[in-house]
GROMACS .gro file of C-alpha atoms in nm:
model
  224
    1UNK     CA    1  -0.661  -0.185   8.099
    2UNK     CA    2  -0.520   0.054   7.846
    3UNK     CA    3  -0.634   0.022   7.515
    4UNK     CA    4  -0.367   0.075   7.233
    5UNK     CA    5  -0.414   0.333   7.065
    6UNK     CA    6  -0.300   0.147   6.697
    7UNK     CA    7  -0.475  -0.142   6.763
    8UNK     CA    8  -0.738  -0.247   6.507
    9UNK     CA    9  -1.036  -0.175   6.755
   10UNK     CA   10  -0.859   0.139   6.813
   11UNK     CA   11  -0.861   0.243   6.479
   12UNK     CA   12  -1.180   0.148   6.398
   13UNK     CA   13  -1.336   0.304   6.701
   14UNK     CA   14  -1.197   0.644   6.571
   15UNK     CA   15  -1.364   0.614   6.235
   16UNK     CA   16  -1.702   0.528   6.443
   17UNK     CA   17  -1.675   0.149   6.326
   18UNK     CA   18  -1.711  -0.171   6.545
   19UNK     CA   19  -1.426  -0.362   6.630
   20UNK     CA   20  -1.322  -0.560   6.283
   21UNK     CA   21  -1.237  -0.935   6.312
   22UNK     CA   22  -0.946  -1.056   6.526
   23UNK     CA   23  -0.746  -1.189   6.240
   24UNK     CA   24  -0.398  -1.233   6.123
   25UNK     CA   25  -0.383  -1.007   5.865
   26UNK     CA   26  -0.127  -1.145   5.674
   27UNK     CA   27  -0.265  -1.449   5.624
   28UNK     CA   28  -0.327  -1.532   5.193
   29UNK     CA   29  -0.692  -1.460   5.208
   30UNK     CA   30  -0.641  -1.071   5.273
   31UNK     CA   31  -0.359  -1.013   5.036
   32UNK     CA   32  -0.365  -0.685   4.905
   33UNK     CA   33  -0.218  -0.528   4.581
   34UNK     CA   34  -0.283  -0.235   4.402
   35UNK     CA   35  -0.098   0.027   4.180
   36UNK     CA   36   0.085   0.128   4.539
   37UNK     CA   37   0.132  -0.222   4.648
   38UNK     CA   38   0.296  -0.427   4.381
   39UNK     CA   39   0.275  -0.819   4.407
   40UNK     CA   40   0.654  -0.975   4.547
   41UNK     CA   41   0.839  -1.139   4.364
   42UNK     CA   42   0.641  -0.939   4.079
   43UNK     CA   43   0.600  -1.242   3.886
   44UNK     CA   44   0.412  -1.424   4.166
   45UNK     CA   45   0.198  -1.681   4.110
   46UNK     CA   46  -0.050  -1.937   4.312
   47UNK     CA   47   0.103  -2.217   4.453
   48UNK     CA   48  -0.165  -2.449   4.319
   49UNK     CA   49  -0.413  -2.383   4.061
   50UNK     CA   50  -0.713  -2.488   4.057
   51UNK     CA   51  -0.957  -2.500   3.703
   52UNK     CA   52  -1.342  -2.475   3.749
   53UNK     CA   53  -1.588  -2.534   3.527
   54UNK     CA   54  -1.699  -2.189   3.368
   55UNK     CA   55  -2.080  -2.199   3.403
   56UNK     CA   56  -2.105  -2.348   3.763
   57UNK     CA   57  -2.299  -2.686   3.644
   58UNK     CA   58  -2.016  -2.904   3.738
   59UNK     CA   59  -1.844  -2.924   4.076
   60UNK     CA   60  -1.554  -3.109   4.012
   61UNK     CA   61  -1.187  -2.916   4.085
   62UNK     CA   62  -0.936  -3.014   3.864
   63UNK     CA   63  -0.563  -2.910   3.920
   64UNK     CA   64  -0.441  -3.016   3.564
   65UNK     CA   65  -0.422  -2.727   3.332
   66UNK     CA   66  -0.726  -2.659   3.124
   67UNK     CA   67  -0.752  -2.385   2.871
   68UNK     CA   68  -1.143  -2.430   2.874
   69UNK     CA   69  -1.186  -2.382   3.265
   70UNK     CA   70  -1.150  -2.094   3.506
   71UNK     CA   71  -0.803  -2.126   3.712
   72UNK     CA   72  -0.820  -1.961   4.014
   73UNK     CA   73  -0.608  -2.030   4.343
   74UNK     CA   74  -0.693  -2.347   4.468
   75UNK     CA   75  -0.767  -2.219   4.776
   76UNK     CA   76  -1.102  -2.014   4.675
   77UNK     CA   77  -1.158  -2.342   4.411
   78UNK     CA   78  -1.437  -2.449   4.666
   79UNK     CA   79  -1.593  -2.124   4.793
   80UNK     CA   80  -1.593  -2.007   4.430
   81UNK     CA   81  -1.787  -2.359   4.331
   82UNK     CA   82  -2.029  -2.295   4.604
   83UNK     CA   83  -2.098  -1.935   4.551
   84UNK     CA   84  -2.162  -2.031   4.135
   85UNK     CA   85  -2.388  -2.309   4.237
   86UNK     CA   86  -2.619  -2.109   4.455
   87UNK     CA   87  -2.632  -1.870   4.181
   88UNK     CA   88  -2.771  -2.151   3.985
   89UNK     CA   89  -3.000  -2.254   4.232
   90UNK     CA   90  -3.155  -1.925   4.233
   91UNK     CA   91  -3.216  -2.029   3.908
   92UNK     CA   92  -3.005  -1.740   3.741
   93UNK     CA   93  -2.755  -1.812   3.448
   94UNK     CA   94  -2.329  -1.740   3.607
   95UNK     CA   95  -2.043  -1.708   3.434
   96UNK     CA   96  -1.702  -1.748   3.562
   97UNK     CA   97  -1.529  -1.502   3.300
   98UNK     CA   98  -1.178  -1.428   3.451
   99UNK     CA   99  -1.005  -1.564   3.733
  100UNK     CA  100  -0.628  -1.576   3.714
  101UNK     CA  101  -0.387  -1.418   3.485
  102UNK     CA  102  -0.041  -1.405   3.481
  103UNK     CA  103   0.235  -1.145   3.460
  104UNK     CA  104   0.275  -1.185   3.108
  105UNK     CA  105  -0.137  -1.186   3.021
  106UNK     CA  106  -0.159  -0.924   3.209
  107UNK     CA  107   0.126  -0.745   3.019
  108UNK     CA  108  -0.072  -0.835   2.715
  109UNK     CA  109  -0.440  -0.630   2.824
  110UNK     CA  110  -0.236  -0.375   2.934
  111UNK     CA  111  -0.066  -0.305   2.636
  112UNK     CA  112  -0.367  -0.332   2.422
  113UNK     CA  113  -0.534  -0.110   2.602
  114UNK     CA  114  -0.304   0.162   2.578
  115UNK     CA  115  -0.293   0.042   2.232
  116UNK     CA  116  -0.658   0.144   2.157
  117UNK     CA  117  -0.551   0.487   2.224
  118UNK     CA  118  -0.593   0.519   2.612
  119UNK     CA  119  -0.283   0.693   2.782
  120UNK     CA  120  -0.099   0.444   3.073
  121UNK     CA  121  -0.240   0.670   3.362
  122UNK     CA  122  -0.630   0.621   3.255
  123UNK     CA  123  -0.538   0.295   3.124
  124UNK     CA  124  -0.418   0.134   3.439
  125UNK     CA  125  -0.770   0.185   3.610
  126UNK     CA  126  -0.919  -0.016   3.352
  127UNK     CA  127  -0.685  -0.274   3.310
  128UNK     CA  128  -0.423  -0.309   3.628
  129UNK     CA  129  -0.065  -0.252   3.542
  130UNK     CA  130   0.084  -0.586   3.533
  131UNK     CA  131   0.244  -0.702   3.891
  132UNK     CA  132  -0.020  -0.505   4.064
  133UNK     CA  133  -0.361  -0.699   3.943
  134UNK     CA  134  -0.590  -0.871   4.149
  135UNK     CA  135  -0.645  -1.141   3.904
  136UNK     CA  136  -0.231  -1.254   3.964
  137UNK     CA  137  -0.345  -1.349   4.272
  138UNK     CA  138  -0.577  -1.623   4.177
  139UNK     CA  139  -0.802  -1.508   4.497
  140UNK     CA  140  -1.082  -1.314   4.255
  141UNK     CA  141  -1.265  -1.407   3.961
  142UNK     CA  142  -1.485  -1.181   3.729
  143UNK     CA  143  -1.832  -1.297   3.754
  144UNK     CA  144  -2.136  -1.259   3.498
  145UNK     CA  145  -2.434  -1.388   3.363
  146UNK     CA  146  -2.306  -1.533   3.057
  147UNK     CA  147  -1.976  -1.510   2.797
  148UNK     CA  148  -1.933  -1.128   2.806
  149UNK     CA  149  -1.632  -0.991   2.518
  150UNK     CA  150  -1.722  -0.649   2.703
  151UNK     CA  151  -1.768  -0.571   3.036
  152UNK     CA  152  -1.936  -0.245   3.168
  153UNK     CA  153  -2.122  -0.059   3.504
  154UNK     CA  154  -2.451  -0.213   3.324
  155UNK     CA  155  -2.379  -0.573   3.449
  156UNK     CA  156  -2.499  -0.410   3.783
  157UNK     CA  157  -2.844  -0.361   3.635
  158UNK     CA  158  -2.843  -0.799   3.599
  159UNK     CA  159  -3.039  -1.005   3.777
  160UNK     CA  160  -2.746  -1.194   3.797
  161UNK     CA  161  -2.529  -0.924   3.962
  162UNK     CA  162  -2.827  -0.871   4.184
  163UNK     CA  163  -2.822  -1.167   4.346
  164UNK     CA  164  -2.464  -1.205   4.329
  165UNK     CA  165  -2.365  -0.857   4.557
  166UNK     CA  166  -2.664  -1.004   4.833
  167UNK     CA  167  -2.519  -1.312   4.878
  168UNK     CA  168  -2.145  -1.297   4.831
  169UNK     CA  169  -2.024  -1.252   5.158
  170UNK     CA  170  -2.249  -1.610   5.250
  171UNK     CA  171  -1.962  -1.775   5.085
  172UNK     CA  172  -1.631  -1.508   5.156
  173UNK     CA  173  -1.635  -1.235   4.877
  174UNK     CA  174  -1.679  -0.841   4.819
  175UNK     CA  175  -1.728  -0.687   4.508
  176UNK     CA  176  -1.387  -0.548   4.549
  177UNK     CA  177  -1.394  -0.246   4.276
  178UNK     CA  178  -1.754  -0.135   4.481
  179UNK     CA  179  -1.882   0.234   4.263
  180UNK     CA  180  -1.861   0.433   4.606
  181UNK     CA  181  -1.490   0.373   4.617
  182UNK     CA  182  -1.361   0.356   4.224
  183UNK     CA  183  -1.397   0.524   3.929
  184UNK     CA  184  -1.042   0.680   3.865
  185UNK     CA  185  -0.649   0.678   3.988
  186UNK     CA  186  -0.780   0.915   4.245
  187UNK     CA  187  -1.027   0.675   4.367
  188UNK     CA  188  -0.931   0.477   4.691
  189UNK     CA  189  -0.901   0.157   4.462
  190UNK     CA  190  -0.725   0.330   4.185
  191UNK     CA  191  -0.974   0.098   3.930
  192UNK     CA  192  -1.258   0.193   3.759
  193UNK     CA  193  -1.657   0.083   3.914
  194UNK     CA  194  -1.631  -0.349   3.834
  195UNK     CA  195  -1.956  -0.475   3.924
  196UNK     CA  196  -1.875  -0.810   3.801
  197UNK     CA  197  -1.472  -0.829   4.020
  198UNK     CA  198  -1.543  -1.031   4.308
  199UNK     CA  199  -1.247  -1.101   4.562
  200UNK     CA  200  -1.196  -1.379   4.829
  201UNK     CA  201  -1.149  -1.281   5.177
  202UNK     CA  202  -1.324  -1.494   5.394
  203UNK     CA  203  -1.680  -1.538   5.569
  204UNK     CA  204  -1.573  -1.291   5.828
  205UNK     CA  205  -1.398  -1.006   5.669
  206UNK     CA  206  -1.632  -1.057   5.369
  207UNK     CA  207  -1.944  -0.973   5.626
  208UNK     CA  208  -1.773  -0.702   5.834
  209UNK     CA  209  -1.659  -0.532   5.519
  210UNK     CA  210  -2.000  -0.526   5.360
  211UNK     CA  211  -2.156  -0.412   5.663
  212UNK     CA  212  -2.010  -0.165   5.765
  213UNK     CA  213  -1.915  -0.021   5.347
  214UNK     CA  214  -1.545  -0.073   5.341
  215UNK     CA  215  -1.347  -0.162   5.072
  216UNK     CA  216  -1.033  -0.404   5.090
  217UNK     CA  217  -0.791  -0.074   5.128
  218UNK     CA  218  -0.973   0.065   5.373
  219UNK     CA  219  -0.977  -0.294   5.550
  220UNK     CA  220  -0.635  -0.349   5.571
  221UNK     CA  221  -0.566  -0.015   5.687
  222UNK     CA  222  -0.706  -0.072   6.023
  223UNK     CA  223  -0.461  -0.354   6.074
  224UNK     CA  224  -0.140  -0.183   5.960
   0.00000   0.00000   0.00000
């Protein structure tokens, strides 16, 4: 039979990669926003929240709002338990720092950033431009070792982050701002190097994305 040309084994076969996952790719686990693909409606927000308990050592998922928990989609609330609690049982300290943010806190780092004198081109790869960040989705959460005020490429260096990047696609995440493919707005991610951003996308697209060194852009490209 004829193989399509711009089908997703197609595409990958031209790039010298094996066929990726036969998925639905616009399904919520592989949504995909950056500075070029804003969020719709802008102010989008999970359906359901879910808020976890910061430092992994309780499993329960609550769905009432809680200032003093981690509210990610509820969808990931599970995965995101799991992946903490291994962590744990690795006997490493885990943090869940940042999961989801809204239009409005997201308006809020943004301008303080370019606030502390950084101009809105350099400061949107540190801080996404609100409507096009990640963390509106609810599918990521930044991860570290404990309560962080500042987050930089060191976290990488922790044992924390260590284990963390070897076992994440066990439970369905990437590091989604990986070094080889950040660092500036020229970058393919547009963000700078997050060692500590880790993004939902599923067992399968988590593993064929590791393996074979492709970030979420370059993932969704073969399907579109």
């Amino acid at each position: 039979p004829t193989v399509d040309p711009n089908s997703p084994a197609a595409r990958a076969a031209a790039l010298g990669l094996p066929a990726p996952p036969d998925i639905d790719i616009t399904e919520w686990q592989y949504m995909h926003v950056n500075a070029n693909r804003p969020l719709e409606p802008i102010d989008y927000a999970p359906e359901t929240m879910a808020y976890l308990n910061m430092t992994g050592d309780e499993t329960d998922i609550q769905t009432v709002y809680n200032e003093y928990r981690c509210p990610v989609d509820l969808r990931i609330a599970q995965p995101l338990i799991d992946f903490a609690r291994g962590c744990r049982a690795a006997g490493l300290p885990v943090y869940l720092s940042s999961g989801y943010r809204s239009y409005s806190e997201q308006q809020y780092l943004f301008n303080r950033k370019v606030g502390q004198g950084y101009s809105e081109e350099v400061a949107k790869t540190i801080v996404a431009y609100p409507g096009t960040s990640e963390h509106q989705t609810g599918l990521s959460c930044d991860i570290t070792d404990y309560y962080r005020e500042t987050k930089d490429s060191a976290l990488a260096q922790t044992a924390t982050y260590q284990w963390l990047c070897e076992h994440c696609t066990e439970y369905g995440f990437v590091v989604r701002y990986p070094e080889d493919k950040s660092g500036s707005a020229d970058s393919i991610t547009g963000i700078i190097y997050e060692p500590w951003h880790f993004r939902y996308v599923g067992v399968e697209a988590a593993k064929y994305m590791t393996e074979n060194n492709l970030c979420l852009e370059e993932f969704v490209e073969l399907y579109i």
